[in-house]
Short mmCIF file of C-alpha atoms in Angstrom, two decimals:
data_model
loop_
_atom_site.label_atom_id
_atom_site.label_comp_id
_atom_site.label_asym_id
_atom_site.label_seq_id
_atom_site.Cartn_x
_atom_site.Cartn_y
_atom_site.Cartn_z
CA UNK A 118 -22.53 -7.05 13.71
CA UNK A 119 -20.11 -8.83 16.01
CA UNK A 120 -19.60 -12.44 14.96
CA UNK A 121 -17.37 -15.15 16.33
CA UNK A 122 -15.69 -17.55 13.85
CA UNK A 123 -18.32 -20.13 14.76
CA UNK A 124 -21.21 -17.75 14.01
CA UNK A 125 -20.90 -17.69 10.23
CA UNK A 126 -23.41 -15.79 8.14
CA UNK A 127 -25.55 -18.13 6.08
CA UNK A 128 -25.70 -16.47 2.70
CA UNK A 129 -28.16 -16.80 -0.14
CA UNK A 130 -25.75 -17.85 -2.88
CA UNK A 131 -22.18 -16.54 -2.64
CA UNK A 132 -20.62 -13.42 -1.15
CA UNK A 133 -21.14 -10.52 -3.62
CA UNK A 134 -19.39 -7.87 -1.54
CA UNK A 135 -16.39 -6.27 -3.24
CA UNK A 136 -13.58 -5.19 -0.91
CA UNK A 137 -10.95 -2.96 -2.44
CA UNK A 138 -7.62 -1.93 -0.94
CA UNK A 139 -5.54 0.83 -2.57
CA UNK A 140 -2.00 1.10 -1.24
CA UNK A 141 0.09 4.04 -2.46
CA UNK A 142 3.70 4.40 -1.30
CA UNK A 143 6.30 7.09 -1.92
CA UNK A 144 10.09 6.94 -1.67
CA UNK A 145 11.83 10.33 -1.74
CA UNK A 146 15.49 11.23 -2.15
CA UNK A 147 17.83 14.05 -3.20
CA UNK A 148 19.84 13.61 -6.39
CA UNK A 149 22.43 16.35 -6.87
CA UNK A 150 23.33 15.99 -10.55
CA UNK A 151 21.62 14.92 -13.75
CA UNK A 152 23.80 11.81 -13.73
CA UNK A 153 22.62 11.00 -10.19
CA UNK A 154 18.98 11.47 -11.20
CA UNK A 155 19.35 9.14 -14.15
CA UNK A 156 21.14 6.61 -11.94
CA UNK A 157 18.31 6.81 -9.39
CA UNK A 158 15.70 6.06 -12.05
CA UNK A 159 17.83 3.16 -13.30
CA UNK A 160 18.18 1.84 -9.74
CA UNK A 161 14.42 2.01 -9.09
CA UNK A 162 13.62 0.39 -12.43
CA UNK A 163 15.93 -2.49 -11.57
CA UNK A 164 14.84 -2.79 -7.93
CA UNK A 165 11.14 -2.78 -8.79
CA UNK A 166 11.04 -4.23 -12.28
CA UNK A 167 8.08 -6.24 -13.55
CA UNK A 168 9.56 -9.56 -12.40
CA UNK A 169 10.11 -8.31 -8.83
CA UNK A 170 6.63 -6.77 -8.72
CA UNK A 171 5.14 -10.03 -10.00
CA UNK A 172 6.81 -11.87 -7.13
CA UNK A 173 5.30 -9.39 -4.63
CA UNK A 174 1.81 -9.78 -6.09
CA UNK A 175 2.10 -13.56 -6.13
CA UNK A 176 2.94 -13.41 -2.42
CA UNK A 177 -0.14 -11.24 -1.88
CA UNK A 178 -2.19 -13.91 -3.65
CA UNK A 179 -0.70 -16.52 -1.31
CA UNK A 180 -1.59 -14.45 1.75
CA UNK A 181 -5.24 -14.13 0.71
CA UNK A 182 -5.42 -17.73 -0.46
CA UNK A 183 -5.93 -17.12 -4.17
CA UNK A 184 -5.16 -19.16 -7.27
CA UNK A 185 -3.35 -17.14 -9.95
CA UNK A 186 -5.22 -17.45 -13.26
CA UNK A 187 -3.26 -15.05 -15.44
CA UNK A 188 -0.39 -12.57 -15.17
CA UNK A 189 0.19 -9.60 -17.48
CA UNK A 190 3.38 -7.64 -16.85
CA UNK A 191 5.30 -4.90 -18.61
CA UNK A 192 8.48 -2.87 -18.10
CA UNK A 193 8.02 0.53 -19.73
CA UNK A 194 10.40 2.82 -21.62
CA UNK A 195 11.78 5.15 -20.39
CA UNK A 196 10.75 4.04 -16.89
CA UNK A 197 8.13 2.35 -14.75
CA UNK A 198 6.42 -1.05 -14.74
CA UNK A 199 2.95 -2.57 -14.39
CA UNK A 200 1.64 -5.99 -13.38
CA UNK A 201 -1.94 -7.27 -13.34
CA UNK A 202 -2.80 -10.61 -11.74
CA UNK A 203 -6.18 -12.26 -12.16
CA UNK A 204 -7.01 -14.66 -9.34
CA UNK A 205 -9.73 -17.07 -8.33
CA UNK A 206 -10.83 -18.69 -5.12
CA UNK A 207 -8.15 -20.85 -3.56
CA UNK A 208 -8.59 -24.15 -1.74
CA UNK A 209 -10.15 -23.75 1.69
CA UNK A 210 -9.26 -26.06 4.54
CA UNK A 211 -11.22 -23.93 7.00
CA UNK A 212 -11.94 -20.25 7.31
CA UNK A 213 -9.49 -18.92 9.92
CA UNK A 214 -10.68 -17.07 13.00
CA UNK A 215 -8.66 -13.97 12.13
CA UNK A 216 -10.74 -13.34 9.01
CA UNK A 217 -13.15 -11.34 11.19
CA UNK A 218 -10.54 -9.63 13.35
CA UNK A 219 -9.06 -6.16 12.92
CA UNK A 220 -5.43 -7.25 13.10
CA UNK A 221 -2.31 -7.23 10.90
CA UNK A 222 -2.25 -9.97 8.31
CA UNK A 223 0.38 -12.67 7.96
CA UNK A 224 3.52 -12.74 5.88
CA UNK A 225 3.74 -15.19 2.93
CA UNK A 226 3.55 -18.96 3.41
CA UNK A 227 1.61 -18.64 6.66
CA UNK A 228 -2.04 -19.02 5.71
CA UNK A 229 -4.60 -20.21 3.18
CA UNK A 230 -7.79 -18.16 3.17
CA UNK A 231 -10.98 -18.03 1.13
CA UNK A 232 -11.20 -15.68 -1.85
CA UNK A 233 -13.61 -15.35 -4.76
CA UNK A 234 -12.70 -14.18 -8.27
CA UNK A 235 -10.77 -10.92 -8.26
CA UNK A 236 -7.57 -9.13 -9.24
CA UNK A 237 -4.38 -7.54 -7.95
CA UNK A 238 -2.51 -4.77 -9.80
CA UNK A 239 0.58 -2.61 -9.39
CA UNK A 240 1.88 0.39 -11.33
CA UNK A 241 5.12 2.28 -10.63
CA UNK A 242 6.00 5.91 -11.28
CA UNK A 243 9.68 6.93 -10.87
CA UNK A 244 10.23 10.63 -11.55
CA UNK A 245 12.45 13.60 -10.73
CA UNK A 246 12.52 17.38 -10.97
CA UNK A 247 15.49 18.66 -13.01
CA UNK A 248 15.91 21.89 -11.00
CA UNK A 249 15.03 21.07 -7.39
CA UNK A 250 17.06 17.85 -7.14
CA UNK A 251 14.14 15.90 -5.68
CA UNK A 252 13.50 12.41 -7.04
CA UNK A 253 10.49 10.33 -6.05
CA UNK A 254 9.28 6.80 -6.62
CA UNK A 255 5.59 5.99 -6.30
CA UNK A 256 3.96 2.58 -6.44
CA UNK A 257 0.18 2.14 -6.63
CA UNK A 258 -1.14 -1.29 -5.63
CA UNK A 259 -4.79 -2.32 -5.77
CA UNK A 260 -6.15 -5.53 -4.27
CA UNK A 261 -9.81 -6.21 -4.99
CA UNK A 262 -11.49 -9.27 -3.51
CA UNK A 263 -14.80 -10.95 -2.91
CA UNK A 264 -15.39 -13.55 -0.22
CA UNK A 265 -14.71 -13.78 3.49
CA UNK A 266 -11.23 -12.31 3.79
CA UNK A 267 -10.45 -8.60 3.60
CA UNK A 268 -7.54 -7.57 1.34
CA UNK A 269 -6.37 -5.53 4.33
CA UNK A 270 -4.77 -8.78 5.50
CA UNK A 271 -2.15 -8.21 2.76
CA UNK A 272 -1.26 -4.71 4.05
CA UNK A 273 1.37 -5.86 6.55
CA UNK A 274 3.33 -7.64 3.81
CA UNK A 275 2.95 -4.77 1.30
CA UNK A 276 4.33 -2.21 3.75
CA UNK A 277 7.36 -4.42 4.38
CA UNK A 278 7.96 -4.96 0.64
CA UNK A 279 8.79 -1.32 -0.13
CA UNK A 280 11.07 1.38 1.27
CA UNK A 281 8.35 3.82 2.25
CA UNK A 282 8.51 7.45 3.41
CA UNK A 283 4.85 8.32 2.87
CA UNK A 284 1.87 5.97 2.51
CA UNK A 285 -1.72 6.65 1.49
CA UNK A 286 -4.12 3.75 2.06
CA UNK A 287 -7.78 3.49 1.04
CA UNK A 288 -10.25 0.71 1.76
CA UNK A 289 -13.84 0.45 0.56
CA UNK A 290 -16.54 -2.21 0.73
CA UNK A 291 -19.01 -1.96 -2.18
CA UNK A 292 -22.24 -3.62 -3.20
CA UNK A 293 -24.16 -5.99 -0.98
CA UNK A 294 -24.77 -9.66 -0.43
CA UNK A 295 -27.84 -11.36 1.01
CA UNK A 296 -28.28 -13.47 4.09
CA UNK A 297 -30.32 -16.62 3.72
CA UNK A 298 -33.42 -14.79 5.02
CA UNK A 299 -33.00 -12.08 2.35
CA UNK A 300 -31.52 -9.46 4.69
CA UNK A 301 -28.97 -7.28 2.81
CA UNK A 302 -25.42 -7.14 4.15
CA UNK A 303 -23.38 -4.12 3.08
CA UNK A 304 -20.31 -5.19 5.06
CA UNK A 305 -19.49 -8.55 6.62
CA UNK A 306 -16.74 -7.70 9.10
CA UNK A 307 -16.01 -5.21 11.86
CA UNK A 308 -13.67 -2.32 10.99
CA UNK A 309 -12.98 0.94 12.81
CA UNK A 310 -9.72 1.93 11.13
CA UNK A 311 -7.19 0.72 8.58
CA UNK A 312 -4.60 1.40 11.27
CA UNK A 313 -5.79 -1.67 13.18
CA UNK A 314 -4.38 -3.78 10.32
CA UNK A 315 -0.91 -2.19 10.62
CA UNK A 316 1.53 -3.79 13.11
CA UNK A 317 2.44 -1.78 16.20
CA UNK A 318 6.14 -1.63 15.30
CA UNK A 319 5.25 0.02 11.98
CA UNK A 320 2.75 2.44 13.53
CA UNK A 321 5.43 3.64 15.96
CA UNK A 322 7.54 4.80 13.00
CA UNK A 323 4.87 6.98 11.37
CA UNK A 324 2.71 10.01 12.00
CA UNK A 325 -0.82 9.06 10.93
CA UNK A 326 -4.10 10.68 9.91
CA UNK A 327 -7.41 8.81 9.71
CA UNK A 328 -10.39 9.92 7.60
CA UNK A 329 -13.35 7.52 7.68
CA UNK A 330 -16.90 7.63 6.33
CA UNK A 331 -18.39 4.78 8.33
CA UNK A 332 -21.92 4.97 6.92
CA UNK A 333 -20.49 4.48 3.40
CA UNK A 334 -17.90 1.85 4.40
CA UNK A 335 -15.04 4.08 3.19
CA UNK A 336 -11.78 4.21 5.16
CA UNK A 337 -8.60 6.23 4.60
CA UNK A 338 -5.25 6.45 6.38
CA UNK A 339 -2.15 8.49 5.59
CA UNK A 340 1.28 7.81 7.11
CA UNK A 341 4.56 9.79 7.14
CA UNK A 342 7.85 8.70 8.69
CA UNK A 343 8.59 10.46 11.98
CA UNK A 344 12.38 10.25 12.18
CA UNK A 345 14.54 12.04 9.62
CA UNK A 346 18.15 11.08 8.91
CA UNK A 347 19.51 13.01 5.94
CA UNK A 348 21.84 10.16 4.96
CA UNK A 349 18.77 8.00 4.21
CA UNK A 350 17.62 10.52 1.60
CA UNK A 351 20.85 11.19 -0.27
CA UNK A 352 21.50 9.21 -3.44
CA UNK A 353 25.16 8.61 -4.36
CA UNK A 354 26.46 10.96 -1.66
CA UNK A 355 26.80 11.38 2.11
CA UNK A 356 25.93 14.23 4.48
CA UNK A 357 29.52 14.20 5.80
CA UNK A 358 30.51 15.70 2.43
CA UNK A 359 28.03 18.58 2.83
CA UNK A 360 28.57 21.81 4.72
CA UNK A 361 25.94 22.93 7.23
CA UNK A 362 24.22 25.28 4.81
CA UNK A 363 23.94 22.63 2.09
CA UNK A 364 22.65 20.04 4.55
CA UNK A 365 20.01 22.46 5.89
CA UNK A 366 18.82 23.41 2.39
CA UNK A 367 18.55 19.79 1.21
CA UNK A 368 16.78 18.79 4.43
CA UNK A 369 14.23 21.55 3.89
CA UNK A 370 13.60 20.48 0.29
CA UNK A 371 13.07 16.83 1.23
CA UNK A 372 10.86 17.50 4.26
CA UNK A 373 8.80 19.97 2.23
CA UNK A 374 8.30 17.32 -0.42
CA UNK A 375 7.18 14.79 2.19
CA UNK A 376 4.78 17.28 3.80
CA UNK A 377 3.16 18.20 0.49
CA UNK A 378 2.67 14.56 -0.49
CA UNK A 379 1.33 13.74 2.98
CA UNK A 380 -1.18 16.61 3.03
CA UNK A 381 -1.99 16.37 -0.69
CA UNK A 382 -1.44 20.04 -1.53
CA UNK A 383 1.25 22.57 -2.37
CA UNK A 384 2.33 24.25 0.86
CA UNK A 385 5.68 25.91 0.31
CA UNK A 386 5.26 27.84 -2.92
#
């Protein structure tokens, strides 16, 4: 089903397809002492508090052209935050040509696009291990839409909104809508891979794995940073203050953590 922007599908009623994007990101670091671990959690809670997350989700709503109907947000004790945004269809000047293209989406304030009633959510999970010195921050973001635009158009902005070492991205189109002649449509846009919605400069930074079930309209991509600089993974310290043995041990712990998250299983037990 290859359509140009001028060859719009004439639907019977409105577009009932549900398109869901799940974006999971992980930030990993080494915290040497209990005080450092507590400071890391405090830093993450401040950096990604409910107000900051609300701003990110409101920008996502702008990118996909949605009106915000309601916002529920909460900072949790001892750590973590959640935000849920209910949205409705935004004003449409015209449906842009890129709505049918596999290409990275815009950054905020660049576009107004059609969207039917839906929601956007985020939940954060800062945590640490008291013995291994590894601290991680995970954010789960879900964007669920109906209408002409895919929530994948928000992926470019989401990736740039977080400091990400490992990403896991899922996209699924569910349900069906009907063409005017009654023909069922189980997907209304071309897609071969989520990776086609990620900018080239970002793809160059990551190792990637694709797992797709095309006949079920299910798409999955995992990404792990290629380059490793130990200084980027040390919280409240520097590698210049470590001897070679300490640096090697910490490097092994961090890279093991990244590998296990990336592959979704325990490898180095």
